Amino acid sequence: ATQGRLEISDPSFAEIPEPDFRMARVASIRFDHEVNNLTMEQQRDRLVEQLNLAGGVGPDIVITTEFTPVIGVPESEYGSFWNAAEAVPDGPVCRIASAAAKRHNMHVIVGNIERRGAHMFNTAVLFGRDGSFIGQYDKTHLTFGELELGVSCGADYPLFDLDFGRI
């Protein structure tokens, strides 16, 4: 705004202790987009396989791509994102991520499609080392394609304190 104004009154600074330094081991999973003939169940099986491979290297956290449930699955198989969307934290993809987190003692962030009431979100779901649901982030800056497909914008930027740091 050309006529905007910012006013700061009574600013203060406080010294905070330096945080403990800890290296975190991070693994990421990328699915081959060239494969485009899977069923939803085959994609879930592929997710289990990839999480187990990643878990085998002892990461603190593993993250998958967004839209994990439908990567490599033709749209004719699932119909629409709305049909492929699931409940968080207890839908099929979330159950797989939770089980892998617990099995490999790692945090897992899985890119998912969530149906919440009348809305659908591109959401990143976080599970703890014990498989418990910690929280989620709904994507806030959507592509035009996502908007055209009915994906709703998230409104928050949550932070999560994990045993190796804040994400």
Short mmCIF file of C-alpha atoms in Angstrom, two decimals:
data_model
loop_
_atom_site.label_atom_id
_atom_site.label_comp_id
_atom_site.label_asym_id
_atom_site.label_seq_id
_atom_site.Cartn_x
_atom_site.Cartn_y
_atom_site.Cartn_z
CA ALA A 1 0.00 0.00 0.00
CA THR A 2 1.48 3.31 -1.01
CA GLN A 3 -0.19 5.01 1.92
CA GLY A 4 0.62 2.28 4.44
CA ARG A 5 2.25 3.02 7.75
CA LEU A 6 4.15 0.93 10.28
CA GLU A 7 4.45 2.02 13.87
CA ILE A 8 6.56 0.24 16.49
CA SER A 9 6.28 1.31 20.08
CA ASP A 10 8.49 0.26 22.97
CA PRO A 11 10.63 -2.37 21.23
CA SER A 12 12.84 -4.59 23.37
CA PHE A 13 15.48 -7.21 22.87
CA ALA A 14 16.04 -10.25 25.03
CA GLU A 15 19.07 -12.54 25.00
CA ILE A 16 18.15 -16.17 24.55
CA PRO A 17 20.46 -19.13 25.08
CA GLU A 18 22.03 -20.64 22.00
CA PRO A 19 20.19 -23.86 21.12
CA ASP A 20 21.97 -27.19 21.33
CA PHE A 21 23.41 -28.22 17.98
CA ARG A 22 22.39 -31.60 16.67
CA MET A 23 22.79 -33.07 13.24
CA ALA A 24 19.64 -34.64 11.86
CA ARG A 25 19.63 -37.42 9.33
CA VAL A 26 16.99 -36.73 6.66
CA ALA A 27 15.69 -39.04 3.93
CA SER A 28 13.29 -38.17 1.14
CA ILE A 29 11.17 -40.35 -1.08
CA ARG A 30 10.45 -39.47 -4.68
CA PHE A 31 8.21 -41.70 -6.73
CA ASP A 32 8.82 -42.32 -10.42
CA HIS A 33 6.23 -40.25 -12.30
CA GLU A 34 6.84 -42.26 -15.47
CA VAL A 35 5.02 -45.18 -13.91
CA ASN A 36 1.39 -44.41 -14.61
CA ASN A 37 -0.42 -47.71 -14.48
CA LEU A 38 -0.70 -48.49 -10.76
CA THR A 39 -3.81 -49.11 -8.72
CA MET A 40 -4.29 -47.22 -5.48
CA GLU A 41 -3.37 -50.40 -3.59
CA GLN A 42 -0.18 -50.86 -5.63
CA GLN A 43 0.83 -47.27 -4.85
CA ARG A 44 0.27 -47.95 -1.15
CA ASP A 45 2.45 -51.07 -1.45
CA ARG A 46 5.10 -48.95 -3.14
CA LEU A 47 4.89 -46.45 -0.26
CA VAL A 48 5.47 -49.26 2.28
CA GLU A 49 8.47 -50.50 0.29
CA GLN A 50 10.02 -47.02 -0.02
CA LEU A 51 9.47 -46.18 3.66
CA ASN A 52 11.13 -49.45 4.63
CA LEU A 53 14.11 -48.70 2.36
CA ALA A 54 14.44 -45.21 3.82
CA GLY A 55 14.03 -46.54 7.36
CA GLY A 56 16.90 -48.93 6.74
CA VAL A 57 19.44 -46.09 6.69
CA GLY A 58 18.42 -44.84 10.16
CA PRO A 59 17.01 -41.38 9.43
CA ASP A 60 15.59 -39.04 12.04
CA ILE A 61 12.89 -38.01 9.56
CA VAL A 62 11.60 -39.13 6.17
CA ILE A 63 9.44 -37.03 3.87
CA THR A 64 7.45 -38.05 0.81
CA THR A 65 6.22 -35.94 -2.09
CA GLU A 66 2.88 -34.18 -2.10
CA PHE A 67 -0.08 -36.19 -3.46
CA THR A 68 1.58 -39.46 -2.42
CA PRO A 69 -1.66 -41.51 -2.68
CA VAL A 70 -2.00 -40.92 -6.44
CA ILE A 71 1.58 -40.72 -7.76
CA GLY A 72 1.78 -43.23 -10.60
CA VAL A 73 -1.96 -43.94 -10.51
CA PRO A 74 -3.95 -42.92 -13.58
CA GLU A 75 -6.85 -40.57 -12.89
CA SER A 76 -9.20 -43.16 -14.40
CA GLU A 77 -8.32 -45.40 -11.42
CA TYR A 78 -9.31 -42.93 -8.68
CA GLY A 79 -11.70 -40.59 -10.53
CA SER A 80 -10.78 -37.33 -8.79
CA PHE A 81 -8.70 -35.98 -5.94
CA TRP A 82 -11.93 -35.83 -3.93
CA ASN A 83 -12.39 -39.60 -4.38
CA ALA A 84 -8.73 -40.27 -3.52
CA ALA A 85 -8.75 -38.01 -0.44
CA GLU A 86 -8.73 -39.62 2.97
CA ALA A 87 -9.19 -38.82 6.63
CA VAL A 88 -6.20 -37.63 8.65
CA PRO A 89 -4.71 -39.20 10.72
CA ASP A 90 -6.38 -42.57 10.22
CA GLY A 91 -6.77 -43.02 6.44
CA PRO A 92 -4.87 -45.78 4.63
CA VAL A 93 -1.80 -43.72 3.66
CA CYS A 94 -1.61 -42.25 7.17
CA ARG A 95 -1.79 -45.72 8.72
CA ILE A 96 1.11 -46.82 6.50
CA ALA A 97 3.20 -43.77 7.46
CA SER A 98 2.41 -44.20 11.15
CA ALA A 99 3.35 -47.88 11.13
CA ALA A 100 6.64 -47.17 9.32
CA ALA A 101 7.50 -44.39 11.77
CA LYS A 102 7.03 -46.77 14.68
CA ARG A 103 8.73 -49.74 12.99
CA HIS A 104 11.87 -47.74 12.14
CA ASN A 105 11.86 -45.30 15.09
CA MET A 106 11.77 -42.29 12.76
CA HIS A 107 9.54 -39.30 12.12
CA VAL A 108 7.57 -39.43 8.87
CA ILE A 109 5.99 -36.60 6.89
CA VAL A 110 3.67 -37.94 4.22
CA GLY A 111 2.18 -35.76 1.49
CA ASN A 112 -1.51 -36.55 1.41
CA ILE A 113 -4.88 -35.45 0.10
CA GLU A 114 -7.28 -34.86 2.96
CA ARG A 115 -11.03 -34.52 2.86
CA ARG A 116 -12.17 -32.42 5.81
CA GLY A 117 -15.88 -31.69 5.82
CA ALA A 118 -16.75 -29.96 2.55
CA HIS A 119 -13.09 -29.10 1.89
CA MET A 120 -10.10 -30.89 0.41
CA PHE A 121 -6.48 -30.07 1.30
CA ASN A 122 -3.00 -30.83 0.00
CA THR A 123 -1.58 -31.62 3.43
CA ALA A 124 1.71 -32.79 4.90
CA VAL A 125 1.01 -35.13 7.84
CA LEU A 126 3.64 -35.64 10.55
CA PHE A 127 4.00 -38.80 12.64
CA GLY A 128 6.37 -39.29 15.58
CA ARG A 129 8.91 -42.03 16.17
CA ASP A 130 6.26 -43.96 18.11
CA GLY A 131 3.79 -43.70 15.21
CA SER A 132 1.66 -41.08 16.93
CA PHE A 133 0.06 -38.25 14.95
CA ILE A 134 1.90 -35.01 15.76
CA GLY A 135 0.24 -32.56 13.39
CA GLN A 136 -0.12 -31.39 9.84
CA TYR A 137 0.46 -28.47 7.49
CA ASP A 138 -2.10 -27.61 4.83
CA LYS A 139 -0.44 -26.10 1.74
CA THR A 140 -1.11 -22.36 1.66
CA HIS A 141 0.16 -21.34 -1.77
CA LEU A 142 -1.65 -23.54 -4.25
CA THR A 143 -1.06 -23.85 -7.97
CA PHE A 144 -3.79 -22.82 -10.39
CA GLY A 145 -4.25 -26.51 -11.19
CA GLU A 146 -4.88 -27.35 -7.53
CA LEU A 147 -7.39 -24.52 -7.23
CA GLU A 148 -9.19 -25.67 -10.39
CA LEU A 149 -9.40 -29.19 -8.92
CA GLY A 150 -11.07 -27.89 -5.77
CA VAL A 151 -8.15 -27.97 -3.33
CA SER A 152 -8.64 -25.50 -0.46
CA CYS A 153 -5.89 -23.20 0.83
CA GLY A 154 -4.45 -23.76 4.26
CA ALA A 155 -4.37 -20.85 6.68
CA ASP A 156 -1.63 -21.65 9.21
CA TYR A 157 2.11 -22.22 9.39
CA PRO A 158 2.48 -24.64 12.30
CA LEU A 159 5.81 -25.40 13.95
CA PHE A 160 6.65 -28.75 15.50
CA ASP A 161 9.32 -29.36 18.11
CA LEU A 162 10.91 -32.75 17.49
CA ASP A 163 13.76 -34.43 19.35
CA PHE A 164 16.31 -33.12 16.83
CA GLY A 165 14.93 -29.62 16.31
CA ARG A 166 12.02 -27.48 15.26
CA ILE A 167 10.41 -27.90 11.86
#
